[in-house]
Short mmCIF file of C-alpha atoms in Angstrom, two decimals:
data_model
loop_
_atom_site.label_atom_id
_atom_site.label_comp_id
_atom_site.label_asym_id
_atom_site.label_seq_id
_atom_site.Cartn_x
_atom_site.Cartn_y
_atom_site.Cartn_z
CA MET A 1 -0.19 0.15 0.29
CA ILE A 2 1.20 3.47 -1.36
CA ILE A 3 0.89 6.20 1.90
CA VAL A 4 0.78 9.81 0.43
CA ASP A 5 0.63 12.76 2.74
CA GLY A 6 -0.60 16.06 1.20
CA HIS A 7 1.15 18.67 3.51
CA LEU A 8 4.17 18.64 5.38
CA ASP A 9 6.11 22.08 6.68
CA LEU A 10 9.61 20.10 6.24
CA ALA A 11 11.43 23.27 5.12
CA PHE A 12 10.11 25.46 7.58
CA ASN A 13 10.94 23.06 10.38
CA ALA A 14 14.35 22.47 9.16
CA LEU A 15 15.20 26.41 8.42
CA ARG A 16 13.08 28.06 10.94
CA HIS A 17 13.34 25.94 14.01
CA GLY A 18 16.77 24.22 13.13
CA ARG A 19 15.62 20.65 12.86
CA ASP A 20 17.92 18.29 11.51
CA LEU A 21 15.61 16.23 9.13
CA LEU A 22 18.17 13.92 8.17
CA GLN A 23 18.59 12.39 11.89
CA PRO A 24 16.69 9.32 12.82
CA LEU A 25 13.61 10.68 14.96
CA ALA A 26 14.62 8.90 18.08
CA GLU A 27 18.00 11.00 17.92
CA LEU A 28 16.72 14.31 16.93
CA ARG A 29 14.05 13.37 20.00
CA GLN A 30 16.71 12.81 22.36
CA PHE A 31 18.97 15.77 21.35
CA GLU A 32 16.20 18.60 21.68
CA GLU A 33 15.18 17.23 24.91
CA LYS A 34 18.61 17.10 26.05
CA THR A 35 19.47 20.63 24.93
CA GLY A 36 15.76 22.21 25.42
CA ALA A 37 15.76 23.25 22.09
CA GLU A 38 13.59 25.87 21.01
CA SER A 39 11.81 23.81 18.10
CA ARG A 40 10.42 21.56 20.81
CA LYS A 41 9.09 24.40 22.84
CA LEU A 42 7.46 25.83 19.95
CA ASN A 43 6.46 23.14 17.97
CA GLY A 44 5.94 20.13 20.48
CA THR A 45 7.86 16.72 20.31
CA ALA A 46 8.82 15.95 16.70
CA ILE A 47 7.12 13.40 14.55
CA VAL A 48 8.80 13.54 11.51
CA THR A 49 12.05 12.94 10.02
CA LEU A 50 13.11 11.94 6.62
CA PRO A 51 14.62 8.49 7.81
CA ALA A 52 11.33 8.11 9.98
CA LEU A 53 8.89 8.76 6.41
CA GLN A 54 11.01 6.27 4.81
CA GLU A 55 10.87 3.42 8.13
CA ALA A 56 6.92 4.35 7.63
CA GLY A 57 6.55 3.72 3.95
CA VAL A 58 5.57 6.83 2.87
CA LYS A 59 6.33 7.53 -0.53
CA ILE A 60 5.21 10.98 -1.48
CA VAL A 61 4.99 14.06 0.55
CA PHE A 62 3.91 17.40 -0.42
CA GLY A 63 6.47 19.56 1.11
CA SER A 64 5.53 23.25 2.06
CA LEU A 65 7.00 26.40 1.40
CA PHE A 66 5.44 28.01 4.61
CA VAL A 67 6.11 31.96 5.40
CA PRO A 68 3.75 33.47 7.80
CA PRO A 69 3.07 37.37 7.94
CA ILE A 70 4.45 39.36 10.54
CA SER A 71 1.17 40.14 12.09
CA ARG A 72 1.22 36.37 13.28
CA ALA A 73 4.38 36.66 15.01
CA VAL A 74 4.19 36.67 18.99
CA SER A 75 7.14 37.66 21.04
CA GLU A 76 9.13 34.44 21.61
CA HIS A 77 9.06 33.74 17.82
CA PRO A 78 12.26 35.12 15.83
CA GLY A 79 11.07 37.75 13.80
CA ARG A 80 13.31 37.03 10.72
CA PHE A 81 10.87 34.11 9.90
CA PHE A 82 8.35 36.32 9.32
CA TYR A 83 7.70 38.81 6.13
CA ARG A 84 6.62 42.42 6.10
CA ASN A 85 6.18 42.56 2.55
CA LYS A 86 6.22 40.61 -0.72
CA GLU A 87 9.90 40.83 -1.07
CA GLU A 88 10.58 39.17 2.04
CA ALA A 89 7.98 36.86 1.63
CA PHE A 90 9.79 35.84 -1.62
CA ARG A 91 13.45 35.48 -0.32
CA LEU A 92 12.12 33.35 2.68
CA ALA A 93 10.19 31.23 0.43
CA MET A 94 13.07 30.71 -2.01
CA GLU A 95 15.17 29.86 0.91
CA GLN A 96 12.75 26.98 1.48
CA MET A 97 12.83 25.62 -2.08
CA ASP A 98 16.42 25.88 -2.29
CA TYR A 99 16.39 23.85 0.89
CA TYR A 100 14.22 21.10 -0.97
CA HIS A 101 16.52 21.21 -4.06
CA ARG A 102 19.83 20.57 -1.79
CA LEU A 103 18.07 17.71 -0.27
CA ALA A 104 17.45 16.20 -3.94
CA ASP A 105 21.32 16.82 -4.65
CA ASP A 106 22.73 15.58 -1.47
CA LEU A 107 20.46 12.56 -0.70
CA PRO A 108 20.25 9.76 -3.01
CA TYR A 109 17.06 8.37 -1.65
CA LEU A 110 15.13 11.58 -2.02
CA ARG A 111 13.62 13.03 -5.25
CA LEU A 112 11.79 16.15 -6.25
CA VAL A 113 8.56 15.00 -7.86
CA THR A 114 7.88 17.60 -10.29
CA ASP A 115 7.20 15.25 -13.52
CA HIS A 116 6.18 12.03 -14.36
CA SER A 117 9.40 10.67 -14.95
CA ALA A 118 10.40 11.58 -11.37
CA LEU A 119 7.06 10.20 -9.77
CA ASN A 120 7.54 7.06 -11.56
CA LYS A 121 10.96 6.41 -10.43
CA VAL A 122 9.72 7.16 -7.10
CA LEU A 123 6.97 4.53 -6.95
CA ASP A 124 9.15 1.96 -8.74
CA SER A 125 11.79 2.11 -6.16
CA PRO A 126 11.58 0.74 -2.56
CA GLN A 127 14.31 3.16 -1.37
CA LEU A 128 13.06 6.57 -2.82
CA LEU A 129 11.02 9.01 -1.13
CA GLY A 130 9.53 12.12 -3.20
CA ILE A 131 8.64 15.48 -2.15
CA VAL A 132 6.23 17.58 -4.37
CA PRO A 133 6.88 21.07 -4.07
CA MET A 134 4.00 23.25 -2.84
CA MET A 135 3.10 26.76 -1.58
CA GLU A 136 1.42 28.09 1.68
CA GLY A 137 0.12 31.29 1.18
CA ALA A 138 1.01 32.94 -2.12
CA ASP A 139 2.57 36.29 -1.09
CA SER A 140 5.84 35.09 -1.79
CA VAL A 141 4.77 35.21 -5.33
CA ARG A 142 5.27 38.81 -5.70
CA GLU A 143 3.25 40.02 -8.89
CA PRO A 144 0.93 37.14 -11.04
CA SER A 145 3.61 37.06 -13.70
CA GLU A 146 6.25 35.60 -11.53
CA VAL A 147 4.55 32.22 -11.09
CA GLU A 148 5.95 30.98 -14.44
CA MET A 149 9.18 31.05 -12.73
CA TRP A 150 7.86 29.41 -9.61
CA TYR A 151 6.87 26.47 -11.95
CA GLU A 152 10.28 26.38 -13.58
CA ARG A 153 11.79 25.90 -9.99
CA GLY A 154 9.42 22.87 -9.57
CA LEU A 155 6.51 24.30 -7.60
CA ARG A 156 3.49 22.20 -8.31
CA MET A 157 0.65 23.32 -6.32
CA ILE A 158 -0.40 26.70 -4.46
CA ALA A 159 -2.56 27.97 -1.53
CA LEU A 160 -3.33 31.23 -1.97
CA ALA A 161 -3.89 31.87 1.33
CA TRP A 162 -2.98 31.13 4.86
CA ASP A 163 -3.87 34.45 6.56
CA ASP A 164 -4.81 37.02 4.43
CA THR A 165 -2.81 37.93 1.57
CA GLY A 166 -2.55 39.79 -1.46
CA TYR A 167 -4.51 37.34 -3.24
CA SER A 168 -7.51 36.16 -1.24
CA ALA A 169 -8.92 36.15 1.91
CA GLY A 170 -8.18 33.55 4.47
CA ALA A 171 -10.23 31.26 6.49
CA TRP A 172 -9.13 32.85 10.12
CA ARG A 173 -11.33 35.94 9.66
CA GLY A 174 -13.52 34.14 7.30
CA VAL A 175 -14.70 37.47 5.10
CA GLY A 176 -13.95 38.61 1.78
CA GLY A 177 -12.85 36.79 -1.38
CA LEU A 178 -10.29 36.73 -4.09
CA THR A 179 -8.69 39.89 -5.24
CA GLU A 180 -8.29 40.85 -8.56
CA ASP A 181 -4.55 39.75 -8.41
CA GLY A 182 -6.08 36.57 -7.32
CA ARG A 183 -8.13 36.10 -10.19
CA HIS A 184 -5.48 36.92 -12.50
CA LEU A 185 -3.02 34.55 -10.48
CA LEU A 186 -5.46 31.78 -10.96
CA GLU A 187 -5.58 32.42 -14.62
CA LEU A 188 -1.87 32.25 -14.71
CA MET A 189 -1.38 29.15 -12.83
CA ALA A 190 -4.14 26.84 -14.63
CA ASP A 191 -2.38 27.71 -18.12
CA LEU A 192 0.89 26.16 -16.28
CA GLY A 193 -0.83 23.54 -14.63
CA PHE A 194 -0.90 24.01 -11.26
CA ILE A 195 -2.92 22.29 -8.41
CA LEU A 196 -5.15 24.82 -6.79
CA ASP A 197 -5.16 24.32 -2.77
CA LEU A 198 -8.09 25.59 -1.17
CA SER A 199 -6.90 25.33 2.21
CA HIS A 200 -6.84 27.99 4.77
CA MET A 201 -9.14 29.97 2.09
CA SER A 202 -12.23 31.91 3.27
CA GLU A 203 -15.46 30.27 2.24
CA PRO A 204 -16.38 32.89 -0.28
CA ALA A 205 -13.11 32.60 -1.65
CA THR A 206 -12.99 29.11 -2.38
CA TYR A 207 -16.36 29.26 -4.27
CA GLU A 208 -15.05 31.84 -6.50
CA ALA A 209 -12.22 29.69 -7.10
CA LEU A 210 -14.13 26.63 -7.83
CA ASP A 211 -16.35 28.53 -9.96
CA SER A 212 -13.61 30.07 -12.32
CA TYR A 213 -10.43 28.01 -11.99
CA ASP A 214 -10.03 25.58 -14.72
CA GLY A 215 -7.14 23.55 -13.09
CA ARG A 216 -7.04 20.68 -10.60
CA ILE A 217 -8.38 21.64 -7.23
CA VAL A 218 -7.97 20.06 -3.61
CA ALA A 219 -7.59 21.09 0.00
CA SER A 220 -4.46 19.64 1.07
CA HIS A 221 -5.14 19.84 4.72
CA SER A 222 -8.58 20.53 6.03
CA ASN A 223 -11.01 18.89 8.21
CA VAL A 224 -15.10 18.75 8.52
CA ARG A 225 -16.71 21.51 10.00
CA ARG A 226 -19.86 19.49 10.71
CA LEU A 227 -17.92 17.48 13.37
CA VAL A 228 -15.55 20.63 14.45
CA PRO A 229 -17.28 23.96 13.75
CA ALA A 230 -14.94 26.64 13.06
CA GLN A 231 -14.23 28.46 9.33
CA ARG A 232 -10.88 26.66 9.18
CA GLN A 233 -12.80 23.49 8.49
CA LEU A 234 -14.66 22.70 5.35
CA SER A 235 -18.60 22.71 5.25
CA ASP A 236 -20.45 20.01 3.59
CA ARG A 237 -21.18 21.96 0.55
CA GLN A 238 -17.40 22.95 0.11
CA ILE A 239 -16.45 19.18 0.16
CA TYR A 240 -19.23 18.42 -2.28
CA ARG A 241 -17.76 21.02 -4.47
CA ILE A 242 -14.46 19.66 -4.07
CA ALA A 243 -15.33 15.97 -5.08
CA GLU A 244 -17.55 17.30 -8.01
CA ARG A 245 -14.22 18.58 -9.41
CA ASP A 246 -12.24 15.48 -8.64
CA GLY A 247 -10.53 16.86 -5.89
CA VAL A 248 -8.81 15.15 -2.64
CA ILE A 249 -9.25 16.52 0.92
CA GLY A 250 -6.26 15.66 3.27
CA ILE A 251 -7.34 15.31 6.79
CA VAL A 252 -5.10 17.02 9.36
CA LEU A 253 -4.12 14.97 12.47
CA TYR A 254 -3.97 17.74 14.65
CA ASN A 255 -6.05 16.85 17.77
CA LYS A 256 -7.59 20.55 17.48
CA PHE A 257 -9.22 19.83 14.34
CA LEU A 258 -9.97 16.53 15.28
CA LYS A 259 -12.58 17.20 18.16
CA ALA A 260 -15.00 20.08 18.98
CA ASP A 261 -13.71 22.21 21.84
CA HIS A 262 -10.46 20.45 22.08
CA LYS A 263 -7.47 22.75 22.79
CA ARG A 264 -3.88 22.72 22.18
CA GLY A 265 -2.42 21.19 25.22
CA ASP A 266 -5.39 19.19 26.20
CA PRO A 267 -4.96 15.65 27.40
CA LYS A 268 -3.88 13.94 23.74
CA GLU A 269 -5.76 10.87 25.27
CA ALA A 270 -9.26 12.61 24.71
CA VAL A 271 -8.64 12.15 20.80
CA THR A 272 -8.23 8.83 19.00
CA ILE A 273 -7.78 7.42 15.69
CA ASP A 274 -11.52 7.08 15.89
CA HIS A 275 -12.11 10.64 15.33
CA VAL A 276 -9.69 10.65 12.39
CA ILE A 277 -11.81 7.82 10.76
CA ALA A 278 -15.18 10.04 11.55
CA HIS A 279 -13.59 12.77 9.61
CA ILE A 280 -12.60 10.61 6.63
CA ASP A 281 -16.07 8.47 6.98
CA HIS A 282 -17.92 11.75 6.52
CA ILE A 283 -16.00 13.12 3.71
CA CYS A 284 -16.96 9.56 1.97
CA GLN A 285 -20.66 9.33 3.15
CA CYS A 286 -21.06 13.03 1.90
CA VAL A 287 -19.60 12.72 -1.59
CA GLY A 288 -20.82 8.67 -1.90
CA SER A 289 -17.29 7.14 -2.46
CA SER A 290 -13.73 6.98 -1.17
CA LEU A 291 -12.25 8.93 -4.12
CA HIS A 292 -11.89 12.20 -2.33
CA ALA A 293 -10.44 11.53 1.01
CA GLY A 294 -6.70 11.39 1.87
CA LEU A 295 -4.29 12.24 4.52
CA GLY A 296 -2.76 16.11 5.05
CA SER A 297 -1.16 15.27 8.63
CA ASP A 298 0.48 18.60 8.90
CA PHE A 299 2.84 16.99 11.21
CA ASP A 300 5.29 19.40 13.01
CA GLY A 301 3.11 22.28 11.65
CA GLY A 302 2.94 24.19 14.75
CA PHE A 303 2.24 20.95 16.81
CA GLY A 304 3.70 17.99 17.92
CA LEU A 305 3.56 14.77 19.37
CA GLU A 306 1.61 16.09 22.49
CA ASP A 307 -1.48 17.32 20.40
CA VAL A 308 -2.04 14.32 17.91
CA PRO A 309 -4.17 11.38 18.54
CA ALA A 310 -3.42 8.81 21.53
CA GLU A 311 -2.18 6.28 19.05
CA ILE A 312 0.10 8.05 17.41
CA ASP A 313 3.86 8.40 18.49
CA GLU A 314 5.54 9.19 15.24
CA VAL A 315 4.66 9.33 11.37
CA CYS A 316 5.05 5.22 11.22
CA ASP A 317 1.74 5.05 12.81
CA LEU A 318 0.06 6.35 9.90
CA LYS A 319 -0.55 2.51 9.25
CA LEU A 320 -2.76 2.77 12.00
CA ILE A 321 -5.09 4.75 10.23
CA SER A 322 -5.60 1.52 7.37
CA ASN A 323 -6.14 -0.67 10.21
CA ALA A 324 -8.85 1.09 11.80
CA LEU A 325 -10.44 2.15 8.30
CA ALA A 326 -10.54 -1.82 7.59
CA GLU A 327 -11.92 -2.20 10.89
CA HIS A 328 -14.67 -0.02 10.31
CA GLY A 329 -15.86 -1.94 7.14
CA TYR A 330 -13.75 -0.07 4.44
CA GLU A 331 -12.94 -2.62 1.41
CA THR A 332 -9.20 -2.81 0.51
CA ASN A 333 -9.30 -0.74 -2.68
CA ASP A 334 -11.23 2.27 -0.58
CA VAL A 335 -8.54 2.15 2.11
CA GLU A 336 -5.98 2.10 -0.60
CA ASN A 337 -7.18 5.47 -2.18
CA ILE A 338 -7.39 7.20 0.93
CA MET A 339 -4.06 6.09 2.31
CA GLY A 340 -2.47 7.69 -0.90
CA GLY A 341 -4.29 6.42 -4.29
CA ASN A 342 -6.26 9.63 -4.28
CA TRP A 343 -3.33 11.65 -4.14
CA LEU A 344 -1.08 9.51 -6.67
CA ARG A 345 -4.73 10.16 -8.79
CA VAL A 346 -4.12 14.05 -8.93
CA LEU A 347 -0.17 13.74 -9.37
CA ASN A 348 -0.62 11.47 -12.40
CA GLU A 349 -3.32 13.82 -13.97
CA THR A 350 -1.60 16.92 -13.29
CA LEU A 351 2.16 16.51 -13.55
CA PRO A 352 4.13 17.23 -16.89
CA VAL A 353 5.35 14.24 -18.94
#
């Protein structure tokens, strides 16, 4: 069974938090605990490293370029990792893209998946791990015409928002839609073959994008609003519309997004893999098939071991989700779809030859 994770902030963790993702997970945890590393204080106990992904049997991950705006900084965060304008956003995101390219150049077991040839090589090799570069928050694209340069650098998916950006309103505030630049950017993205990620966009912006974007649409890391009421989650209407466009919704394994009224820091034992299955099952029941649910764990994306379901200790435990799906009556082909097959369908149908 092929496992694909639709969202991991790998470069952000390495460059902002100084995490050496080349280490075995146990060694990284031991180092951070011994040294009192800032990364552990801010992000919790690590769940992911590159060797851990290999050990878990994960074949493909979508690796983000994530740069938050200065408006979301707090006193204990180093300010140099936040942007004040698009020039700073561009520079910081390009550093993260360079990081992914260095990994691919230096590690014999890693490939950037930017076309069918690279995808097939990763899938055909038991040793290889693939990273699909994606952007979370599009302010790093200084003007719409620059998106072609990003595509040439290997970017294959763009989320217009994290917070509000110059292209789209974000879900945190829940108001506003696309800007004129956002509409122009979508036109250029469609021409180039980008995947559009609706995660973090305001609900009005998602509907405008669903109505106007000609390319592939997904939600890389978004959960079900019916189960966890909040604008950051997807309404049933959004879920249906994404499925109507043959998109995929990646479930976030963050306890706050899995159980209503759960807060970061609450006992992790209060949330279990059954909560994960409930979100997956809601999507499948809402659209009538297993073809539009997937994983978008967001592991180590602002939370760690302390804030994921009780049974999960590290990324290797993703396989427990497949076991739980089978126990809940999902057939083998449905489990394979959810664990990775649906994301592979999107890649096969959108990546260039």
